[in-house]
Tab-separated table of N, CA and C in Angstrom:
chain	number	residue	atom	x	y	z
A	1	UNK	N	9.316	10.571	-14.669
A	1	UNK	CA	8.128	10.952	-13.912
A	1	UNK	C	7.972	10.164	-12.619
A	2	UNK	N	8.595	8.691	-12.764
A	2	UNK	CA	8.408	7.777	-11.558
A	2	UNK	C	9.263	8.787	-10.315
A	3	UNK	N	9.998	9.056	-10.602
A	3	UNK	CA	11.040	9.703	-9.577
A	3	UNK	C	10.719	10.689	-8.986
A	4	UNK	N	10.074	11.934	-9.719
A	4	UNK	CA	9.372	12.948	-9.748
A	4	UNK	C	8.440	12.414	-8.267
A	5	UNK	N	7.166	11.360	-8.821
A	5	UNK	CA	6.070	11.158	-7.989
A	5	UNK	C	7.068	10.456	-6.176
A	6	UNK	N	8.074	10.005	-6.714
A	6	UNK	CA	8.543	9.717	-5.221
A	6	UNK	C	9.197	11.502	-4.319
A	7	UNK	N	9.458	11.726	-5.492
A	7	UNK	CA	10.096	13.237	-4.547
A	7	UNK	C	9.165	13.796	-4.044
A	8	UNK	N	7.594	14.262	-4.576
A	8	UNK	CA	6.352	14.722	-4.225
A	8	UNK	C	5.920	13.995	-3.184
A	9	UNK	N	6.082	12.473	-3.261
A	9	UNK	CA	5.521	11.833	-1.958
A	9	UNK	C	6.237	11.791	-0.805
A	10	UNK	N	7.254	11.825	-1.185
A	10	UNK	CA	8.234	11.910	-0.024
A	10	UNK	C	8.141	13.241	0.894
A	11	UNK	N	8.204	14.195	0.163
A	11	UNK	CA	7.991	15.873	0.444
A	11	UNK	C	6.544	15.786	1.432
A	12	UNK	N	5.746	15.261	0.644
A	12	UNK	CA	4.044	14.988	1.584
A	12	UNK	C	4.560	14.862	2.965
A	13	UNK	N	5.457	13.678	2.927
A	13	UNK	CA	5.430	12.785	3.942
A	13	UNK	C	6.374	13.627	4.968
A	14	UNK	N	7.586	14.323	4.372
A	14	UNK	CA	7.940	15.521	5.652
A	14	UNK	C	7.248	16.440	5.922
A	15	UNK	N	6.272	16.850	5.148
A	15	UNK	CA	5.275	18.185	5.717
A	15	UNK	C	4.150	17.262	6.955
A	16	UNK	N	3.528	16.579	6.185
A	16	UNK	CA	2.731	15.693	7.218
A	16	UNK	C	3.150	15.313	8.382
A	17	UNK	N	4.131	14.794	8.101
A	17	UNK	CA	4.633	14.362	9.901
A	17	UNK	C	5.312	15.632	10.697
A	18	UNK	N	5.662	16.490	10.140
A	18	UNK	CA	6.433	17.398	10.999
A	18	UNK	C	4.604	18.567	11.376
A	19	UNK	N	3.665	18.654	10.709
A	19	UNK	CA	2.516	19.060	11.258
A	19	UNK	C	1.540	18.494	11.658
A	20	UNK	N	1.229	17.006	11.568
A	20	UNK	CA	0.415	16.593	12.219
A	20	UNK	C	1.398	15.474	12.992
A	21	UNK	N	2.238	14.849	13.185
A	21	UNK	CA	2.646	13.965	14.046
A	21	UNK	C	2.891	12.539	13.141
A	22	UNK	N	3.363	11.627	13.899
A	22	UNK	CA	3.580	10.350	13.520
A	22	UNK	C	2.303	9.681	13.225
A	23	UNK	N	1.842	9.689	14.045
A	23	UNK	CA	0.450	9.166	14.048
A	23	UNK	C	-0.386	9.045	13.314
A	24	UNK	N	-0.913	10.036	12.623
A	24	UNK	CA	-1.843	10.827	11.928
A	24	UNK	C	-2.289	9.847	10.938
A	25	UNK	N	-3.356	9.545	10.545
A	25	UNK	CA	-3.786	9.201	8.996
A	25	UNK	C	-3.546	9.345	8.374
A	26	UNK	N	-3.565	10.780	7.498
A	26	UNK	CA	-3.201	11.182	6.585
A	26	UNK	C	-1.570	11.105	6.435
A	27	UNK	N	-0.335	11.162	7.548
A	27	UNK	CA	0.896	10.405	7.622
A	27	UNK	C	0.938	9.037	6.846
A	28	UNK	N	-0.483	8.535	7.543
A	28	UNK	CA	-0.540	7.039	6.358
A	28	UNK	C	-0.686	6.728	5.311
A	29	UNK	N	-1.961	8.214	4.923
A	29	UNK	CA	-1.610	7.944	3.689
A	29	UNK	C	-0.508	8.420	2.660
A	30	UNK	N	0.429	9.228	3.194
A	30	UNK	CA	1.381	9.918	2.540
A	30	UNK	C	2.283	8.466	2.405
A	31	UNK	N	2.347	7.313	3.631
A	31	UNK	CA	3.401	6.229	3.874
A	31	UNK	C	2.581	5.234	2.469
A	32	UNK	N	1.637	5.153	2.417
A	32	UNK	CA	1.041	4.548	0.991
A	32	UNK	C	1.739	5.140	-0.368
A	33	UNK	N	1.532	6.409	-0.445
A	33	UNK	CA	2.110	7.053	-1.675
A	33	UNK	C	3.578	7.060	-1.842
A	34	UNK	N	4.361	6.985	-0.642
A	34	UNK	CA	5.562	6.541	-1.410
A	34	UNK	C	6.192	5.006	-1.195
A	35	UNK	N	5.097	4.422	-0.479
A	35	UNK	CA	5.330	3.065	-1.020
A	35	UNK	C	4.778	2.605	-2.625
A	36	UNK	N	3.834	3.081	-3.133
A	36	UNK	CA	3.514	3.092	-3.903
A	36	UNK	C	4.742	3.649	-5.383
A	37	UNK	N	4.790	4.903	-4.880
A	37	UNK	CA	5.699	5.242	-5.642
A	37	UNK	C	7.006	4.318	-6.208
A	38	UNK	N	7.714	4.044	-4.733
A	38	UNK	CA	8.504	3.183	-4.888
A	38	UNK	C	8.819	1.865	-5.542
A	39	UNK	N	7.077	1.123	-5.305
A	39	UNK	CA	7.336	-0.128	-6.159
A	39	UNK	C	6.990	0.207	-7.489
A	40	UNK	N	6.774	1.531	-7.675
A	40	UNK	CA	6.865	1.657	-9.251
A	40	UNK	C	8.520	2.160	-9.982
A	41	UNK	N	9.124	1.847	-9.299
A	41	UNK	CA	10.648	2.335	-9.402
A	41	UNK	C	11.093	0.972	-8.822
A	42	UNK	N	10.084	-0.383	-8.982
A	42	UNK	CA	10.784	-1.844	-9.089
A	42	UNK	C	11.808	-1.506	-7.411
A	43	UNK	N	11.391	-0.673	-6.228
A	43	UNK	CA	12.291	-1.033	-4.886
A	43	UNK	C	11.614	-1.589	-4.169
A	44	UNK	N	10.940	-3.036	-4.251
A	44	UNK	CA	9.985	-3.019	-3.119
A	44	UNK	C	10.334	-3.126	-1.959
A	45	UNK	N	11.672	-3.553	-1.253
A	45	UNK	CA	12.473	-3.892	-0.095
A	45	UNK	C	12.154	-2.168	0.377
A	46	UNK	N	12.161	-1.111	-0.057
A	46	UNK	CA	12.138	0.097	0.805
A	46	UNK	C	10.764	0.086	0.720
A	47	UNK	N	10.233	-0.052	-0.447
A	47	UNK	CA	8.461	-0.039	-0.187
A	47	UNK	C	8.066	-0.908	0.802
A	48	UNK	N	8.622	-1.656	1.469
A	48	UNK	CA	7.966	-2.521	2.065
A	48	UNK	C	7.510	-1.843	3.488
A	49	UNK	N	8.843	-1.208	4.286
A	49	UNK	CA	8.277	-0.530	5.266
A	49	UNK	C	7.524	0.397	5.247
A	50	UNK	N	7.446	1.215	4.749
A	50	UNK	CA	6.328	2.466	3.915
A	50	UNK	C	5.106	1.591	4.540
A	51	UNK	N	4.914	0.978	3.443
A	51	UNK	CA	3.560	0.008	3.322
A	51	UNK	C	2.844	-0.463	4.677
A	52	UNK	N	3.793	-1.185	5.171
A	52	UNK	CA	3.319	-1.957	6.680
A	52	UNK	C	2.637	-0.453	7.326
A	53	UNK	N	3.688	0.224	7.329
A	53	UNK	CA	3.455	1.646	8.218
A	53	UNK	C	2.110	2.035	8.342
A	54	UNK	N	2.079	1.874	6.986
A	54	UNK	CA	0.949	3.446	5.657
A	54	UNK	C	-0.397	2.066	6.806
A	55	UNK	N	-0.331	0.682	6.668
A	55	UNK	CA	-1.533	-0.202	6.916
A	55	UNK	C	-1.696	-0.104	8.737
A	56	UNK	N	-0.759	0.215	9.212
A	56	UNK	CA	-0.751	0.188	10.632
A	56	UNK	C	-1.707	1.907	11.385
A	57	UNK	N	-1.010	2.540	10.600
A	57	UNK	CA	-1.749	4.345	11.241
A	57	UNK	C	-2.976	4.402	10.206
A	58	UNK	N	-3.289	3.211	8.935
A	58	UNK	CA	-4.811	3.667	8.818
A	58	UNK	C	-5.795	2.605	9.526
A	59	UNK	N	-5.316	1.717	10.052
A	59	UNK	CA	-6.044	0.962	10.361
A	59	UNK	C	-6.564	1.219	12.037
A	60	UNK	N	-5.321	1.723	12.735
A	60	UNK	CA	-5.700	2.124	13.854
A	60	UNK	C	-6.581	3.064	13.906
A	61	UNK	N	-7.013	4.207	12.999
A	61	UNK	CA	-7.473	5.498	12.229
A	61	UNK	C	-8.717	4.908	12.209
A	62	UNK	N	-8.890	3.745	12.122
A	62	UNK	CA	-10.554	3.409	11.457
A	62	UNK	C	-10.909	4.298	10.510
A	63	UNK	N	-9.728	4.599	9.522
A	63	UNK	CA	-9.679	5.344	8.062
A	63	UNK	C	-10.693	4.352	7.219
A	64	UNK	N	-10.710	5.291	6.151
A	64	UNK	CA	-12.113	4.876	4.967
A	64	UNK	C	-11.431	3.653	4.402
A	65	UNK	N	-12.330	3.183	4.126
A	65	UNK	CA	-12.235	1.453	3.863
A	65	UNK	C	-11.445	1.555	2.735
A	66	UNK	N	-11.524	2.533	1.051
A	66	UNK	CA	-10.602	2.342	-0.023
A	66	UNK	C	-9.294	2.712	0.299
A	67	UNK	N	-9.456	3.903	1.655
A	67	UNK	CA	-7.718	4.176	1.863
A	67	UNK	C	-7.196	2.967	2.493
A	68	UNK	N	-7.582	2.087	3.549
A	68	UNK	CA	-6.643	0.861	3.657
A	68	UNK	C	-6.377	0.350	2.762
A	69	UNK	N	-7.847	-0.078	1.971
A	69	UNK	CA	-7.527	-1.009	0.969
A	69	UNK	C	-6.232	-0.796	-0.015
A	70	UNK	N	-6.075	0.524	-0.251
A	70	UNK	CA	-4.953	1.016	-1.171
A	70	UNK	C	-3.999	1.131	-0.437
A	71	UNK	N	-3.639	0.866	0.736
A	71	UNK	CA	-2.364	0.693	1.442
A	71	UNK	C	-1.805	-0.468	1.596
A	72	UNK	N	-3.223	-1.671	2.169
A	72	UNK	CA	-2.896	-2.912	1.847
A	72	UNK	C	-2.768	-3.557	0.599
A	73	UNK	N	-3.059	-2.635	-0.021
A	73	UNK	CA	-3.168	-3.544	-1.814
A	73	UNK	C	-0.877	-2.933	-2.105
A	74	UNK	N	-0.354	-2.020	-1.563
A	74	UNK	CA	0.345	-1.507	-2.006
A	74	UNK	C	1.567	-2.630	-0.767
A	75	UNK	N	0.890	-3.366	0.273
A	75	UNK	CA	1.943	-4.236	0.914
A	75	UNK	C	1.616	-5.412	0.413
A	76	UNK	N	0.779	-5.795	-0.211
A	76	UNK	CA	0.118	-6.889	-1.080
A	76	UNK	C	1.693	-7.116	-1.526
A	77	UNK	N	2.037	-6.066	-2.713
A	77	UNK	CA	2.717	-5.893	-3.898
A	77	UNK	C	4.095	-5.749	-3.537
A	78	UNK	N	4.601	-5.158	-2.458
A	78	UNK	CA	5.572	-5.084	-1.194
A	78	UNK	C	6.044	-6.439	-0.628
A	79	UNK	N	5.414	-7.064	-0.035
A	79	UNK	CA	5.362	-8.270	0.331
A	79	UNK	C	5.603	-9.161	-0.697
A	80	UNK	N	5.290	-9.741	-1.917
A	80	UNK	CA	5.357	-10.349	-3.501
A	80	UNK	C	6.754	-10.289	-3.858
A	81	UNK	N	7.335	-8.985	-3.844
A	81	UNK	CA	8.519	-9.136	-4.199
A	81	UNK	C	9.589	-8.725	-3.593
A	82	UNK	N	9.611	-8.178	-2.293
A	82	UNK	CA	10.481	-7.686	-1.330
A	82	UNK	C	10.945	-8.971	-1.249
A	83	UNK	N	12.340	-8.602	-0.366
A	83	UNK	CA	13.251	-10.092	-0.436
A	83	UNK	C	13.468	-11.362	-0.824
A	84	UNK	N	13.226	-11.023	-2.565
A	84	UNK	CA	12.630	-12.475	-3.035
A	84	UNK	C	11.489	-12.769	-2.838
A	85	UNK	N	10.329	-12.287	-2.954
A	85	UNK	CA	9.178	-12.998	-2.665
A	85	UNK	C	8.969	-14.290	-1.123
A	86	UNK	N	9.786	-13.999	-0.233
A	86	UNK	CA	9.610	-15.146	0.135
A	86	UNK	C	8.658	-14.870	1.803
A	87	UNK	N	7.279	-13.829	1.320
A	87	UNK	CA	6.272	-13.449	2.136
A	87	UNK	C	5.039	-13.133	0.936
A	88	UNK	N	5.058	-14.854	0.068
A	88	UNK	CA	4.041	-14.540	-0.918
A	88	UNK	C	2.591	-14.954	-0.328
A	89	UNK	N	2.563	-15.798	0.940
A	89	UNK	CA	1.450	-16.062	1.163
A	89	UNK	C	0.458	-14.954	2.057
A	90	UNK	N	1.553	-14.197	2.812
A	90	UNK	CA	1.095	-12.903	3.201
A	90	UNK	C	0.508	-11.770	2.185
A	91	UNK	N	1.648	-12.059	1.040
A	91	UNK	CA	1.055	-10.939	0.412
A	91	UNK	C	-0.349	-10.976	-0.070
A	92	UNK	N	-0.616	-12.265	-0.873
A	92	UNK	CA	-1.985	-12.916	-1.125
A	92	UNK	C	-3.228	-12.672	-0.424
A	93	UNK	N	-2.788	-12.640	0.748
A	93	UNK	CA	-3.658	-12.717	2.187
A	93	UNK	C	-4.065	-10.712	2.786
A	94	UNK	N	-3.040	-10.066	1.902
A	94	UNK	CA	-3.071	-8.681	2.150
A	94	UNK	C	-4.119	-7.974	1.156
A	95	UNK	N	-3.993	-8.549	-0.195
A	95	UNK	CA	-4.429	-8.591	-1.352
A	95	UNK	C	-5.802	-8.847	-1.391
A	96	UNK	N	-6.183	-9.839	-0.808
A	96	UNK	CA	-7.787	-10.403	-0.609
A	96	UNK	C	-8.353	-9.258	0.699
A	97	UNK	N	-7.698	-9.403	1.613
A	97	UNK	CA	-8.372	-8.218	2.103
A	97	UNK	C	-8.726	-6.783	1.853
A	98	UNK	N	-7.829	-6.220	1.229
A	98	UNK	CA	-7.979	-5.157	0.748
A	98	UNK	C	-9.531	-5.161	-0.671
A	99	UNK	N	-9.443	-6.287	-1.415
A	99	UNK	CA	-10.505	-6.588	-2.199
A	99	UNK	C	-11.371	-6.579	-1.006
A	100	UNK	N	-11.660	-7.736	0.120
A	100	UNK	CA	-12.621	-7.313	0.595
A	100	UNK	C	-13.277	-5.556	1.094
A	101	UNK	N	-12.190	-5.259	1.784
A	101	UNK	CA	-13.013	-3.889	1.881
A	101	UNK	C	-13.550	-2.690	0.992
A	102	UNK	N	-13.307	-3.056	-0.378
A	102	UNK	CA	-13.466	-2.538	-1.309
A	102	UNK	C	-14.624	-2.710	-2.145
A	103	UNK	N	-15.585	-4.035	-1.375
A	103	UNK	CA	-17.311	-4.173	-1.543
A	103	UNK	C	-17.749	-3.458	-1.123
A	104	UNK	N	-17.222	-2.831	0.181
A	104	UNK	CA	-18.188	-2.004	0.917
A	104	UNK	C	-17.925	-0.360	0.640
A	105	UNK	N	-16.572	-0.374	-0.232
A	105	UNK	CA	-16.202	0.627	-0.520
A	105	UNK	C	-16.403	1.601	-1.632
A	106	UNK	N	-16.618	0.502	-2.821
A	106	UNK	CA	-17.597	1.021	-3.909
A	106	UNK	C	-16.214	1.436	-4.699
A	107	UNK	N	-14.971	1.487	-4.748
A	107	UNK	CA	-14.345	1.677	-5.327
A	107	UNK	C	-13.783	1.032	-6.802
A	108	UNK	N	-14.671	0.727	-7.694
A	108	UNK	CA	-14.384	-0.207	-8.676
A	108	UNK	C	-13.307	-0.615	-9.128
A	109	UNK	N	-12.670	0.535	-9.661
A	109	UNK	CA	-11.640	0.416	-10.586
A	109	UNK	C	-10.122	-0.156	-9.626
A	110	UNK	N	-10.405	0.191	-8.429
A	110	UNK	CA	-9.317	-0.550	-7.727
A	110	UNK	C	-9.249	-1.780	-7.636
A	111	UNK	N	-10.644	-2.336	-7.182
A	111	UNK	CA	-11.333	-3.222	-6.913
A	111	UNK	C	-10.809	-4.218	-8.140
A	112	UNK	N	-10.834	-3.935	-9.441
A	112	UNK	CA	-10.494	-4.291	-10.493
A	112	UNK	C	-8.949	-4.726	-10.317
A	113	UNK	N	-8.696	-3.475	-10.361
A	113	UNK	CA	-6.891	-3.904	-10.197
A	113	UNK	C	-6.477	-5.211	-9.242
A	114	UNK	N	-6.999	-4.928	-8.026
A	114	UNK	CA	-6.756	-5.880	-7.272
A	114	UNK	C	-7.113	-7.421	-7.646
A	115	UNK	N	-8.078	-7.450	-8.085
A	115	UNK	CA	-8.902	-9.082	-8.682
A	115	UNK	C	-7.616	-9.209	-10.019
A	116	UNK	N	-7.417	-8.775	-10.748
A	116	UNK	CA	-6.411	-8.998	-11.774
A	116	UNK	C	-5.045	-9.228	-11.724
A	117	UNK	N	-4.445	-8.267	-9.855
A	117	UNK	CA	-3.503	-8.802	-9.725
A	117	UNK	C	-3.409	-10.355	-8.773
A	118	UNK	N	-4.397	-10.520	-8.464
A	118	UNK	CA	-4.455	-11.690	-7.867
A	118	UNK	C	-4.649	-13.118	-8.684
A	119	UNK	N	-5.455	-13.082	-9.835
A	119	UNK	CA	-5.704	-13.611	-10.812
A	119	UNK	C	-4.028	-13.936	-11.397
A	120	UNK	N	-3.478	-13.123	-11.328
A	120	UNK	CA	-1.718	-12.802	-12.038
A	120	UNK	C	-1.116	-13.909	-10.854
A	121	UNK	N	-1.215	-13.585	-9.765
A	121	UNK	CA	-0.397	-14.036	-8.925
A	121	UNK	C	-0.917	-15.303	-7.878
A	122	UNK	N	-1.516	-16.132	-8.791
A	122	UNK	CA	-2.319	-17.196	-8.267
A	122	UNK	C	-1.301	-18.370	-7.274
A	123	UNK	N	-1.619	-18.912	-6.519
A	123	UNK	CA	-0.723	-19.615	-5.968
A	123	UNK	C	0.282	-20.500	-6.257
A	124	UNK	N	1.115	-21.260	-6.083
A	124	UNK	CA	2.111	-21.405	-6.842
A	124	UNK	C	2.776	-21.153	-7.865
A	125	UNK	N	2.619	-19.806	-8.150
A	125	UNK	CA	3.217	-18.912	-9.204
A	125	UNK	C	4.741	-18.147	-8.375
């Protein structure tokens, strides 16, 4: 099924960009979903660019606060273990932000995830 959800996201991500452009938000969020996808198929080195991407066209977007957050929560996780972990303090730092915007976002259950993976991945871990 993991594979499945990358072929679907991937597919998003050529319809999206070939009709709305590079640019686009919703491009970003398609670049979230198969970063996402991906680090669930343990690649985070390809998730990683996804991710940056997916955080760069929503942020310029002044997109809704849970869609960054779920882009940055997904380079959080990108960052952690892409090349060895050795961009853990970034990732940490991606991680807390994304929690932050997610007070104002009302999104709980993410909100959750995120506090638990941070809790997991406490510093010098």
């Amino acid at each position: 099924r993991r594979r499945e959800a990358l072929t679907l996201h991937e597919h998003a991500l050529t319809i999206r960009t070939r009709m709305l452009g590079d640019a686009h938000p919703k491009v970003g969020m398609s670049h979230a979903g198969v970063a996402q996808a991906l680090l669930a198929l343990d690649r985070a080195d390809e998730a990683l660019a996804h991710a940056e991407l997916a955080v760069v066209l929503l942020a310029e977007a002044h997109s809704e606060p849970a869609d960054l957050a779920t882009a940055r929560f997904a380079l959080a996780r990108a960052l952690w273990s892409a090349s060895g972990g050795r961009d853990r303090e970034r990732a940490r730092s991606q991680a807390e932000a994304a929690r932050a915007m997610l007070g104002a976002a009302g999104d709980a259950a993410l909100a959750a995830e995120i506090a638990g993976w941070l809790a997991e991945h406490r510093r010098g871990r």
